[in-house]
PDB file of C-alpha atoms in Angstrom:
ATOM      1  CA  MET S   1      -0.009   0.024   0.105  1.00  0.00           C
ATOM      2  CA  ASN S   2       1.120   3.677  -0.546  1.00  0.00           C
ATOM      3  CA  SER S   3       1.026   6.203   1.853  1.00  0.00           C
ATOM      4  CA  GLU S   4      -2.543   7.239   0.864  1.00  0.00           C
ATOM      5  CA  GLN S   5      -4.044   3.903   1.029  1.00  0.00           C
ATOM      6  CA  MET S   6      -2.222   3.354   4.561  1.00  0.00           C
ATOM      7  CA  LYS S   7      -3.872   6.503   5.541  1.00  0.00           C
ATOM      8  CA  GLN S   8      -7.250   5.057   4.490  1.00  0.00           C
ATOM      9  CA  PHE S   9      -6.451   1.675   6.062  1.00  0.00           C
ATOM     10  CA  GLU S  10      -5.987   3.362   9.385  1.00  0.00           C
ATOM     11  CA  LYS S  11      -9.095   5.399   9.136  1.00  0.00           C
ATOM     12  CA  ALA S  12     -11.195   2.454   8.290  1.00  0.00           C
ATOM     13  CA  LYS S  13      -9.737   0.667  11.515  1.00  0.00           C
ATOM     14  CA  LYS S  14     -10.313   3.615  13.590  1.00  0.00           C
ATOM     15  CA  LEU S  15     -13.930   3.624  12.421  1.00  0.00           C
ATOM     16  CA  SER S  16     -14.092  -0.134  13.087  1.00  0.00           C
ATOM     17  CA  ALA S  17     -13.070   0.479  16.669  1.00  0.00           C
ATOM     18  CA  GLU S  18     -15.683   2.879  17.089  1.00  0.00           C
ATOM     19  CA  ASN S  19     -18.297   0.306  15.826  1.00  0.00           C
ATOM     20  CA  LYS S  20     -18.914   2.462  12.644  1.00  0.00           C
ATOM     21  CA  TRP S  21     -18.805  -0.837  10.621  1.00  0.00           C
ATOM     22  CA  ARG S  22     -20.625   0.381   7.530  1.00  0.00           C
ATOM     23  CA  ASP S  23     -18.502   3.275   6.983  1.00  0.00           C
ATOM     24  CA  ALA S  24     -15.422   1.013   7.640  1.00  0.00           C
ATOM     25  CA  ALA S  25     -16.613  -1.619   5.310  1.00  0.00           C
ATOM     26  CA  ALA S  26     -16.947   1.058   2.223  1.00  0.00           C
ATOM     27  CA  ILE S  27     -13.427   2.086   2.876  1.00  0.00           C
ATOM     28  CA  PHE S  28     -12.144  -1.504   3.274  1.00  0.00           C
ATOM     29  CA  LEU S  29     -13.820  -2.447   0.027  1.00  0.00           C
ATOM     30  CA  ASP S  30     -12.393   0.433  -2.127  1.00  0.00           C
ATOM     31  CA  LEU S  31      -8.909  -0.545  -0.824  1.00  0.00           C
ATOM     32  CA  ARG S  32      -9.485  -4.013  -1.809  1.00  0.00           C
ATOM     33  CA  ASN S  33     -10.238  -3.207  -5.280  1.00  0.00           C
ATOM     34  CA  GLN S  34      -6.962  -1.421  -5.332  1.00  0.00           C
ATOM     35  CA  VAL S  35      -4.542  -3.562  -3.431  1.00  0.00           C
ATOM     36  CA  ASP S  36      -4.262  -7.559  -3.105  1.00  0.00           C
ATOM     37  CA  ASP S  37      -3.745  -7.753   0.658  1.00  0.00           C
ATOM     38  CA  LYS S  38      -4.745 -10.490   3.049  1.00  0.00           C
ATOM     39  CA  GLU S  39      -5.255  -8.133   5.936  1.00  0.00           C
ATOM     40  CA  ILE S  40      -7.756  -5.782   3.986  1.00  0.00           C
ATOM     41  CA  ILE S  41      -9.651  -8.802   2.760  1.00  0.00           C
ATOM     42  CA  ILE S  42     -10.005  -9.806   6.584  1.00  0.00           C
ATOM     43  CA  TRP S  43     -10.812  -6.555   7.682  1.00  0.00           C
ATOM     44  CA  ALA S  44     -13.341  -5.817   4.929  1.00  0.00           C
ATOM     45  CA  THR S  45     -15.180  -9.218   5.467  1.00  0.00           C
ATOM     46  CA  LYS S  46     -15.520  -8.511   9.252  1.00  0.00           C
ATOM     47  CA  ALA S  47     -16.704  -4.996   8.486  1.00  0.00           C
ATOM     48  CA  LEU S  48     -19.312  -6.206   6.362  1.00  0.00           C
ATOM     49  CA  TYR S  49     -20.322  -9.116   8.632  1.00  0.00           C
ATOM     50  CA  ASN S  50     -20.582  -6.599  11.511  1.00  0.00           C
ATOM     51  CA  SER S  51     -22.699  -4.223   9.591  1.00  0.00           C
ATOM     52  CA  ASN S  52     -25.142  -7.031   8.653  1.00  0.00           C
ATOM     53  CA  GLN S  53     -24.235  -6.936   5.215  1.00  0.00           C
ATOM     54  CA  PHE S  54     -23.976 -10.839   5.138  1.00  0.00           C
ATOM     55  CA  LYS S  55     -24.369 -11.745   1.341  1.00  0.00           C
ATOM     56  CA  LEU S  56     -21.589  -9.044   0.350  1.00  0.00           C
ATOM     57  CA  ALA S  57     -19.257 -10.282   3.451  1.00  0.00           C
ATOM     58  CA  TYR S  58     -19.801 -14.028   1.781  1.00  0.00           C
ATOM     59  CA  GLN S  59     -18.872 -12.955  -1.521  1.00  0.00           C
ATOM     60  CA  VAL S  60     -15.667 -11.319  -0.465  1.00  0.00           C
ATOM     61  CA  ALA S  61     -14.632 -14.040   1.839  1.00  0.00           C
ATOM     62  CA  VAL S  62     -15.206 -16.986  -0.583  1.00  0.00           C
ATOM     63  CA  GLN S  63     -13.061 -15.394  -3.368  1.00  0.00           C
ATOM     64  CA  SER S  64      -9.997 -15.845  -1.058  1.00  0.00           C
ATOM     65  CA  PRO S  65     -11.078 -18.490   1.551  1.00  0.00           C
ATOM     66  CA  GLN S  66      -7.229 -19.216   2.320  1.00  0.00           C
ATOM     67  CA  VAL S  67      -6.654 -15.887   4.108  1.00  0.00           C
ATOM     68  CA  PHE S  68      -9.208 -17.509   6.707  1.00  0.00           C
ATOM     69  CA  ALA S  69      -7.247 -20.703   7.414  1.00  0.00           C
ATOM     70  CA  ASN S  70      -6.308 -19.355  11.019  1.00  0.00           C
ATOM     71  CA  ASN S  71      -9.953 -18.252  11.656  1.00  0.00           C
ATOM     72  CA  LEU S  72     -12.072 -20.935  10.052  1.00  0.00           C
ATOM     73  CA  ASP S  73     -14.702 -20.606  12.611  1.00  0.00           C
ATOM     74  CA  PHE S  74     -15.413 -17.014  11.478  1.00  0.00           C
ATOM     75  CA  LEU S  75     -15.581 -17.988   7.977  1.00  0.00           C
ATOM     76  CA  VAL S  76     -18.109 -20.602   8.709  1.00  0.00           C
ATOM     77  CA  GLN S  77     -20.182 -17.878  10.244  1.00  0.00           C
ATOM     78  CA  VAL S  78     -20.066 -15.656   7.294  1.00  0.00           C
ATOM     79  CA  CYS S  79     -21.261 -18.407   5.217  1.00  0.00           C
ATOM     80  CA  LEU S  80     -23.973 -19.508   7.438  1.00  0.00           C
ATOM     81  CA  LYS S  81     -25.201 -16.104   8.018  1.00  0.00           C
ATOM     82  CA  ALA S  82     -25.527 -15.853   4.109  1.00  0.00           C
ATOM     83  CA  GLN S  83     -27.475 -19.162   4.180  1.00  0.00           C
ATOM     84  CA  HIS S  84     -24.937 -20.957   2.093  1.00  0.00           C
ATOM     85  CA  PHE S  85     -25.427 -24.490   3.925  1.00  0.00           C
ATOM     86  CA  ILE S  86     -24.368 -27.110   1.391  1.00  0.00           C
ATOM     87  CA  SER S  87     -20.947 -25.366   0.333  1.00  0.00           C
ATOM     88  CA  THR S  88     -20.232 -24.814   4.015  1.00  0.00           C
ATOM     89  CA  ARG S  89     -20.767 -28.398   4.901  1.00  0.00           C
ATOM     90  CA  ALA S  90     -18.404 -29.411   2.067  1.00  0.00           C
ATOM     91  CA  MET S  91     -15.684 -26.758   3.115  1.00  0.00           C
ATOM     92  CA  ILE S  92     -15.991 -28.131   6.467  1.00  0.00           C
ATOM     93  CA  LEU S  93     -15.678 -31.863   5.573  1.00  0.00           C
ATOM     94  CA  ARG S  94     -12.156 -30.900   3.915  1.00  0.00           C
ATOM     95  CA  GLN S  95     -10.769 -30.127   7.144  1.00  0.00           C
ATOM     96  CA  LEU S  96      -9.222 -32.781   9.704  1.00  0.00           C
ATOM     97  CA  GLU S  97     -11.785 -34.609  11.441  1.00  0.00           C
ATOM     98  CA  GLU S  98     -11.594 -33.185  14.743  1.00  0.00           C
ATOM     99  CA  VAL S  99     -12.094 -29.555  13.169  1.00  0.00           C
ATOM    100  CA  ALA S 100     -15.108 -30.949  11.197  1.00  0.00           C
ATOM    101  CA  ASN S 101     -16.473 -32.379  14.350  1.00  0.00           C
ATOM    102  CA  LYS S 102     -16.508 -29.239  16.187  1.00  0.00           C
ATOM    103  CA  LEU S 103     -17.971 -27.063  13.231  1.00  0.00           C
ATOM    104  CA  LEU S 104     -20.589 -29.174  11.840  1.00  0.00           C
ATOM    105  CA  PRO S 105     -22.977 -28.612  14.767  1.00  0.00           C
ATOM    106  CA  LEU S 106     -22.794 -24.955  13.829  1.00  0.00           C
ATOM    107  CA  VAL S 107     -24.264 -25.609  10.529  1.00  0.00           C
ATOM    108  CA  GLN S 108     -26.860 -28.129  11.765  1.00  0.00           C
ATOM    109  CA  ASP S 109     -27.911 -25.634  14.373  1.00  0.00           C
ATOM    110  CA  ALA S 110     -28.181 -22.663  11.569  1.00  0.00           C
ATOM    111  CA  GLU S 111     -30.061 -25.037   9.320  1.00  0.00           C
ATOM    112  CA  ALA S 112     -32.676 -25.924  12.187  1.00  0.00           C
ATOM    113  CA  LYS S 113     -33.119 -22.188  12.645  1.00  0.00           C
ATOM    114  CA  TYR S 114     -33.666 -21.184   9.268  1.00  0.00           C
ATOM    115  CA  ARG S 115     -36.266 -24.102   8.661  1.00  0.00           C
ATOM    116  CA  GLN S 116     -38.184 -22.947  11.594  1.00  0.00           C
ATOM    117  CA  GLU S 117     -38.204 -19.077  10.790  1.00  0.00           C
ATOM    118  CA  PHE S 118     -38.392 -19.410   7.021  1.00  0.00           C
ATOM    119  CA  LYS S 119     -40.698 -22.590   6.531  1.00  0.00           C
ATOM    120  CA  THR S 120     -42.373 -21.117   3.408  1.00  0.00           C
ATOM    121  CA  THR S 121     -39.086 -19.689   1.843  1.00  0.00           C
ATOM    122  CA  VAL S 122     -37.361 -23.290   2.216  1.00  0.00           C
ATOM    123  CA  GLN S 123     -40.603 -24.878   0.510  1.00  0.00           C
ATOM    124  CA  ASN S 124     -40.346 -22.198  -2.232  1.00  0.00           C
ATOM    125  CA  GLN S 125     -36.656 -22.742  -2.708  1.00  0.00           C
ATOM    126  CA  LEU S 126     -36.985 -26.625  -2.775  1.00  0.00           C
ATOM    127  CA  ARG S 127     -39.828 -26.490  -5.285  1.00  0.00           C
ATOM    128  CA  ALA S 128     -37.790 -24.274  -7.581  1.00  0.00           C
ATOM    129  CA  PHE S 129     -34.684 -26.878  -7.291  1.00  0.00           C
ATOM    130  CA  TYR S 130     -37.027 -30.014  -7.677  1.00  0.00           C
ATOM    131  CA  HIS S 131     -38.485 -28.597 -11.072  1.00  0.00           C
ATOM    132  CA  LEU S 132     -35.120 -27.774 -12.265  1.00  0.00           C
ATOM    133  CA  GLY S 133     -35.441 -30.254 -15.305  1.00  0.00           C
ATOM    134  CA  ASP S 134     -38.215 -28.251 -16.899  1.00  0.00           C
ATOM    135  CA  TYR S 135     -35.820 -25.661 -17.939  1.00  0.00           C
ATOM    136  CA  PRO S 136     -32.598 -25.542 -20.385  1.00  0.00           C
ATOM    137  CA  LEU S 137     -29.121 -25.903 -19.056  1.00  0.00           C
ATOM    138  CA  VAL S 138     -28.354 -22.400 -18.314  1.00  0.00           C
ATOM    139  CA  GLU S 139     -31.340 -22.185 -15.813  1.00  0.00           C
ATOM    140  CA  GLN S 140     -30.811 -25.645 -14.468  1.00  0.00           C
ATOM    141  CA  ARG S 141     -27.353 -24.782 -13.463  1.00  0.00           C
ATOM    142  CA  LYS S 142     -28.790 -21.507 -11.921  1.00  0.00           C
ATOM    143  CA  ARG S 143     -31.350 -23.319  -9.938  1.00  0.00           C
ATOM    144  CA  LEU S 144     -28.461 -25.617  -8.749  1.00  0.00           C
ATOM    145  CA  LEU S 145     -26.439 -22.908  -7.323  1.00  0.00           C
ATOM    146  CA  ALA S 146     -29.394 -21.337  -5.494  1.00  0.00           C
ATOM    147  CA  ALA S 147     -30.005 -24.819  -4.007  1.00  0.00           C
ATOM    148  CA  ASP S 148     -26.868 -24.129  -1.969  1.00  0.00           C
ATOM    149  CA  GLN S 149     -28.962 -22.130   0.414  1.00  0.00           C
ATOM    150  CA  LEU S 150     -31.174 -25.150   1.234  1.00  0.00           C
ATOM    151  CA  PRO S 151     -30.701 -26.898   4.379  1.00  0.00           C
ATOM    152  CA  MET S 152     -29.080 -30.561   3.886  1.00  0.00           C
ATOM    153  CA  ALA S 153     -32.438 -32.726   4.415  1.00  0.00           C
ATOM    154  CA  ASP S 154     -34.252 -30.692   1.824  1.00  0.00           C
ATOM    155  CA  PHE S 155     -31.377 -30.326  -0.712  1.00  0.00           C
ATOM    156  CA  MET S 156     -31.039 -34.442  -0.442  1.00  0.00           C
ATOM    157  CA  VAL S 157     -34.812 -34.663  -1.330  1.00  0.00           C
ATOM    158  CA  GLY S 158     -34.373 -32.502  -4.465  1.00  0.00           C
ATOM    159  CA  ALA S 159     -30.935 -34.135  -5.333  1.00  0.00           C
ATOM    160  CA  LYS S 160     -32.136 -37.824  -5.146  1.00  0.00           C
ATOM    161  CA  PHE S 161     -35.203 -36.839  -7.192  1.00  0.00           C
ATOM    162  CA  LEU S 162     -33.134 -34.909 -10.043  1.00  0.00           C
ATOM    163  CA  LEU S 163     -30.627 -37.781 -10.285  1.00  0.00           C
ATOM    164  CA  ARG S 164     -33.417 -40.069 -11.516  1.00  0.00           C
ATOM    165  CA  ASP S 165     -35.214 -37.401 -13.682  1.00  0.00           C
ATOM    166  CA  PRO S 166     -34.540 -37.994 -17.438  1.00  0.00           C
ATOM    167  CA  PHE S 167     -34.881 -34.351 -17.912  1.00  0.00           C
ATOM    168  CA  THR S 168     -32.085 -33.143 -15.772  1.00  0.00           C
ATOM    169  CA  HIS S 169     -29.155 -32.304 -18.067  1.00  0.00           C
ATOM    170  CA  GLN S 170     -26.247 -34.735 -17.576  1.00  0.00           C
ATOM    171  CA  PHE S 171     -23.732 -31.947 -16.879  1.00  0.00           C
ATOM    172  CA  VAL S 172     -26.157 -30.959 -13.867  1.00  0.00           C
ATOM    173  CA  LYS S 173     -26.259 -34.521 -12.615  1.00  0.00           C
ATOM    174  CA  ALA S 174     -22.783 -34.640 -12.801  1.00  0.00           C
ATOM    175  CA  ASP S 175     -22.578 -31.316 -10.581  1.00  0.00           C
ATOM    176  CA  ILE S 176     -25.096 -32.594  -8.281  1.00  0.00           C
ATOM    177  CA  LEU S 177     -22.977 -35.957  -7.901  1.00  0.00           C
ATOM    178  CA  ASN S 178     -20.013 -34.018  -7.217  1.00  0.00           C
ATOM    179  CA  ILE S 179     -21.425 -31.896  -4.502  1.00  0.00           C
ATOM    180  CA  LEU S 180     -22.846 -35.226  -2.900  1.00  0.00           C
ATOM    181  CA  GLN S 181     -19.051 -36.489  -2.900  1.00  0.00           C
ATOM    182  CA  GLN S 182     -17.903 -33.277  -1.340  1.00  0.00           C
ATOM    183  CA  ILE S 183     -20.266 -33.412   1.272  1.00  0.00           C
ATOM    184  CA  LYS S 184     -19.520 -37.233   1.898  1.00  0.00           C
ATOM    185  CA  CYS S 185     -23.079 -38.533   1.529  1.00  0.00           C
ATOM    186  CA  GLN S 186     -23.047 -42.224   2.487  1.00  0.00           C
ATOM    187  CA  GLU S 187     -26.529 -42.925   1.231  1.00  0.00           C
ATOM    188  CA  LYS S 188     -27.186 -45.492  -1.485  1.00  0.00           C
ATOM    189  CA  ILE S 189     -28.738 -43.568  -4.106  1.00  0.00           C
ATOM    190  CA  ALA S 190     -30.072 -44.308  -7.661  1.00  0.00           C
ATOM    191  CA  MET S 191     -28.756 -42.306 -10.651  1.00  0.00           C
ATOM    192  CA  LEU S 192     -29.951 -42.344 -14.046  1.00  0.00           C
ATOM    193  CA  CYS S 193     -26.594 -42.282 -15.695  1.00  0.00           C
ATOM    194  CA  ILE S 194     -25.336 -41.392 -19.243  1.00  0.00           C
ATOM    195  CA  ASP S 195     -25.854 -45.015 -20.426  1.00  0.00           C
ATOM    196  CA  GLU S 196     -29.695 -44.377 -19.850  1.00  0.00           C
ATOM    197  CA  LYS S 197     -29.957 -46.900 -16.837  1.00  0.00           C
ATOM    198  CA  GLU S 198     -30.365 -46.523 -13.370  1.00  0.00           C
ATOM    199  CA  HIS S 199     -27.178 -47.331 -11.225  1.00  0.00           C
ATOM    200  CA  GLN S 200     -27.046 -47.585  -7.082  1.00  0.00           C
ATOM    201  CA  ILE S 201     -24.240 -45.612  -6.047  1.00  0.00           C
ATOM    202  CA  VAL S 202     -22.762 -44.382  -2.613  1.00  0.00           C
ATOM    203  CA  PRO S 203     -21.296 -40.971  -3.485  1.00  0.00           C
ATOM    204  CA  ALA S 204     -18.793 -40.878  -0.662  1.00  0.00           C
ATOM    205  CA  LYS S 205     -17.398 -44.269  -1.908  1.00  0.00           C
ATOM    206  CA  LEU S 206     -16.710 -43.133  -5.471  1.00  0.00           C
ATOM    207  CA  SER S 207     -13.228 -41.508  -6.262  1.00  0.00           C
ATOM    208  CA  MET S 208     -13.470 -37.779  -7.573  1.00  0.00           C
ATOM    209  CA  VAL S 209     -13.491 -37.684 -11.188  1.00  0.00           C
ATOM    210  CA  TYR S 210      -9.894 -35.934 -11.472  1.00  0.00           C
ATOM    211  CA  GLN S 211      -8.492 -38.676  -9.114  1.00  0.00           C
ATOM    212  CA  ASN S 212      -9.530 -41.537 -11.484  1.00  0.00           C
ATOM    213  CA  PRO S 213      -6.561 -43.535 -12.490  1.00  0.00           C
ATOM    214  CA  LEU S 214      -7.893 -43.850 -16.219  1.00  0.00           C
ATOM    215  CA  ILE S 215      -8.358 -40.362 -16.651  1.00  0.00           C
ATOM    216  CA  ALA S 216      -4.783 -39.818 -15.246  1.00  0.00           C
ATOM    217  CA  GLU S 217      -3.388 -42.345 -17.759  1.00  0.00           C
ATOM    218  CA  CYS S 218      -5.408 -40.760 -20.632  1.00  0.00           C
ATOM    219  CA  GLN S 219      -3.779 -37.445 -19.603  1.00  0.00           C
ATOM    220  CA  LYS S 220      -0.193 -38.895 -19.684  1.00  0.00           C
ATOM    221  CA  ILE S 221      -0.831 -40.492 -23.023  1.00  0.00           C
ATOM    222  CA  LEU S 222      -2.040 -37.028 -24.533  1.00  0.00           C
ATOM    223  CA  LYS S 223       0.745 -35.146 -22.661  1.00  0.00           C
ATOM    224  CA  ASP S 224       3.469 -37.759 -24.109  1.00  0.00           C
ATOM    225  CA  GLN S 225       2.173 -37.445 -27.815  1.00  0.00           C
ATOM    226  CA  LEU S 226       1.325 -33.726 -28.048  1.00  0.00           C
ATOM    227  CA  GLU S 227       3.330 -31.642 -25.494  1.00  0.00           C
ATOM    228  CA  GLN S 228       6.334 -31.160 -27.486  1.00  0.00           C
ATOM    229  CA  THR S 229       4.379 -31.071 -30.879  1.00  0.00           C
ATOM    230  CA  ASP S 230       1.084 -29.497 -30.689  1.00  0.00           C
ATOM    231  CA  PRO S 231       0.334 -27.830 -27.394  1.00  0.00           C
ATOM    232  CA  GLN S 232      -2.627 -26.273 -28.782  1.00  0.00           C
ATOM    233  CA  ILE S 233      -4.288 -29.492 -29.597  1.00  0.00           C
ATOM    234  CA  LEU S 234      -3.302 -30.848 -26.555  1.00  0.00           C
ATOM    235  CA  ARG S 235      -4.931 -28.154 -24.444  1.00  0.00           C
ATOM    236  CA  ALA S 236      -8.168 -28.643 -26.308  1.00  0.00           C
ATOM    237  CA  LEU S 237      -8.241 -32.307 -25.875  1.00  0.00           C
ATOM    238  CA  LEU S 238      -7.262 -32.292 -22.093  1.00  0.00           C
ATOM    239  CA  ILE S 239     -10.381 -29.937 -21.835  1.00  0.00           C
ATOM    240  CA  GLN S 240     -12.408 -32.440 -23.820  1.00  0.00           C
ATOM    241  CA  LEU S 241     -11.185 -35.414 -21.579  1.00  0.00           C
ATOM    242  CA  ASP S 242     -12.242 -33.456 -18.464  1.00  0.00           C
ATOM    243  CA  LEU S 243     -15.597 -33.051 -20.060  1.00  0.00           C
ATOM    244  CA  GLN S 244     -15.926 -36.690 -20.934  1.00  0.00           C
ATOM    245  CA  ALA S 245     -14.927 -37.655 -17.402  1.00  0.00           C
ATOM    246  CA  ILE S 246     -17.476 -35.420 -15.754  1.00  0.00           C
ATOM    247  CA  LEU S 247     -20.200 -37.009 -17.994  1.00  0.00           C
ATOM    248  CA  LEU S 248     -19.116 -40.763 -17.522  1.00  0.00           C
ATOM    249  CA  ASN S 249     -18.682 -40.255 -13.681  1.00  0.00           C
ATOM    250  CA  PRO S 250     -19.687 -43.079 -12.146  1.00  0.00           C
ATOM    251  CA  LEU S 251     -19.041 -45.256 -15.168  1.00  0.00           C
ATOM    252  CA  ILE S 252     -15.411 -44.146 -16.185  1.00  0.00           C
ATOM    253  CA  ASP S 253     -13.987 -47.631 -15.305  1.00  0.00           C
ATOM    254  CA  GLU S 254     -16.719 -49.490 -17.115  1.00  0.00           C
ATOM    255  CA  VAL S 255     -16.415 -47.223 -20.436  1.00  0.00           C
ATOM    256  CA  ILE S 256     -12.734 -46.486 -20.750  1.00  0.00           C
ATOM    257  CA  THR S 257     -11.552 -50.043 -21.045  1.00  0.00           C
ATOM    258  CA  ASP S 258      -8.384 -49.161 -23.267  1.00  0.00           C
ATOM    259  CA  PRO S 259      -7.061 -45.832 -22.486  1.00  0.00           C
ATOM    260  CA  LYS S 260      -4.545 -45.769 -25.428  1.00  0.00           C
ATOM    261  CA  GLU S 261      -7.225 -46.419 -28.009  1.00  0.00           C
ATOM    262  CA  TRP S 262      -9.429 -44.015 -26.392  1.00  0.00           C
ATOM    263  CA  VAL S 263      -6.921 -41.130 -26.694  1.00  0.00           C
ATOM    264  CA  ASN S 264      -6.126 -42.398 -30.416  1.00  0.00           C
ATOM    265  CA  VAL S 265      -9.734 -41.799 -31.266  1.00  0.00           C
ATOM    266  CA  MET S 266     -10.143 -38.539 -29.436  1.00  0.00           C
ATOM    267  CA  LEU S 267      -6.765 -37.254 -31.710  1.00  0.00           C
ATOM    268  CA  LYS S 268      -8.008 -38.666 -34.928  1.00  0.00           C
ATOM    269  CA  ARG S 269     -11.388 -36.802 -34.329  1.00  0.00           C
ATOM    270  CA  ALA S 270      -9.489 -33.531 -33.689  1.00  0.00           C
ATOM    271  CA  THR S 271      -7.037 -33.771 -36.818  1.00  0.00           C
ATOM    272  CA  THR S 272      -9.561 -35.424 -39.145  1.00  0.00           C
ATOM    273  CA  GLY S 273     -13.027 -34.690 -37.946  1.00  0.00           C
ATOM    274  CA  GLU S 274     -14.162 -38.275 -38.000  1.00  0.00           C
ATOM    275  CA  TYR S 275     -14.158 -41.316 -35.695  1.00  0.00           C
ATOM    276  CA  SER S 276     -11.861 -44.274 -36.661  1.00  0.00           C
ATOM    277  CA  SER S 277     -11.221 -47.396 -34.758  1.00  0.00           C
ATOM    278  CA  LYS S 278     -11.871 -51.000 -34.749  1.00  0.00           C
ATOM    279  CA  ASN S 279     -13.090 -50.800 -31.192  1.00  0.00           C
ATOM    280  CA  LYS S 280     -16.919 -50.097 -31.705  1.00  0.00           C
ATOM    281  CA  HIS S 281     -17.584 -49.779 -27.929  1.00  0.00           C
ATOM    282  CA  ILE S 282     -15.012 -46.541 -27.798  1.00  0.00           C
ATOM    283  CA  ILE S 283     -16.472 -45.286 -31.200  1.00  0.00           C
ATOM    284  CA  HIS S 284     -20.297 -45.614 -29.402  1.00  0.00           C
ATOM    285  CA  TRP S 285     -19.065 -43.793 -26.301  1.00  0.00           C
ATOM    286  CA  GLN S 286     -16.863 -41.085 -28.029  1.00  0.00           C
ATOM    287  CA  GLU S 287     -20.111 -40.155 -30.349  1.00  0.00           C
ATOM    288  CA  LYS S 288     -22.325 -40.280 -27.053  1.00  0.00           C
ATOM    289  CA  LEU S 289     -20.232 -38.080 -25.137  1.00  0.00           C
ATOM    290  CA  ASN S 290     -19.326 -35.355 -27.775  1.00  0.00           C
ATOM    291  CA  GLN S 291     -22.924 -34.968 -28.742  1.00  0.00           C
ATOM    292  CA  PHE S 292     -23.186 -33.290 -25.280  1.00  0.00           C
ATOM    293  CA  ILE S 293     -19.979 -31.591 -25.270  1.00  0.00           C
ATOM    294  CA  ASP S 294     -20.479 -30.093 -28.655  1.00  0.00           C
ATOM    295  CA  LYS S 295     -23.730 -28.501 -27.700  1.00  0.00           C
ATOM    296  CA  LEU S 296     -21.657 -26.520 -25.202  1.00  0.00           C
ATOM    297  CA  GLN S 297     -19.821 -24.717 -27.753  1.00  0.00           C
TER     298      GLN S 297
END
């Protein structure tokens, strides 16, 4: 910070000491837009929180959650005041078990109070989430983001229905599954997968998409072939592979039976525009997956 910014910083801290949190928050936010500084982010979040600007405090905090590593209790309180119950659970469950056991009751208490005080709001939020499949992909994703503010029990009601709903977009199903993995859901759940069959899954027992050994092997084959010769195609195919993996989860191990040939088919299509392989299983799946991916572009 330069001398003028330091002067403003000290002024805002003085206002905070006088409990003039809203005035302090305005200065801290202005400084945050000028300077990338951990202390400013912490002070800005604290001032917004104490002036009851919870949604803005949440927005500031979650852009740089690492700065609250030594004050996780406060970060959790910020998230809960903004009613972001699901992502807060996921954040807590990434911590050590003893830390998670201490913080999870805070979420449970906040959810109970929210459901009691805002019963109609919760019902409306769940209804919007539940009918997500009636809308195109952009609106489906928007409604899934909004469902982050549902208490856990209500989120699970909607999620279990949507994973079986043929009108839920496959990418949105993948997002829901990813959330259930992050919150370590131990329930056995039915999911209508991309093969158009229902599979019984326990999200917590599935490996995360990017940790799957077959995906890692495909990535390595791509890099070995293209890193030195065509980095541009490599970048495009790595993105395509990521999207394929997201769509395939939890069927990756069943579908990618030959990583080397899987990559060969990807590369041939990228360079010739056509699918070419003696392995009809791979051709079938590459075509099916790319129908979804091509619509995103």
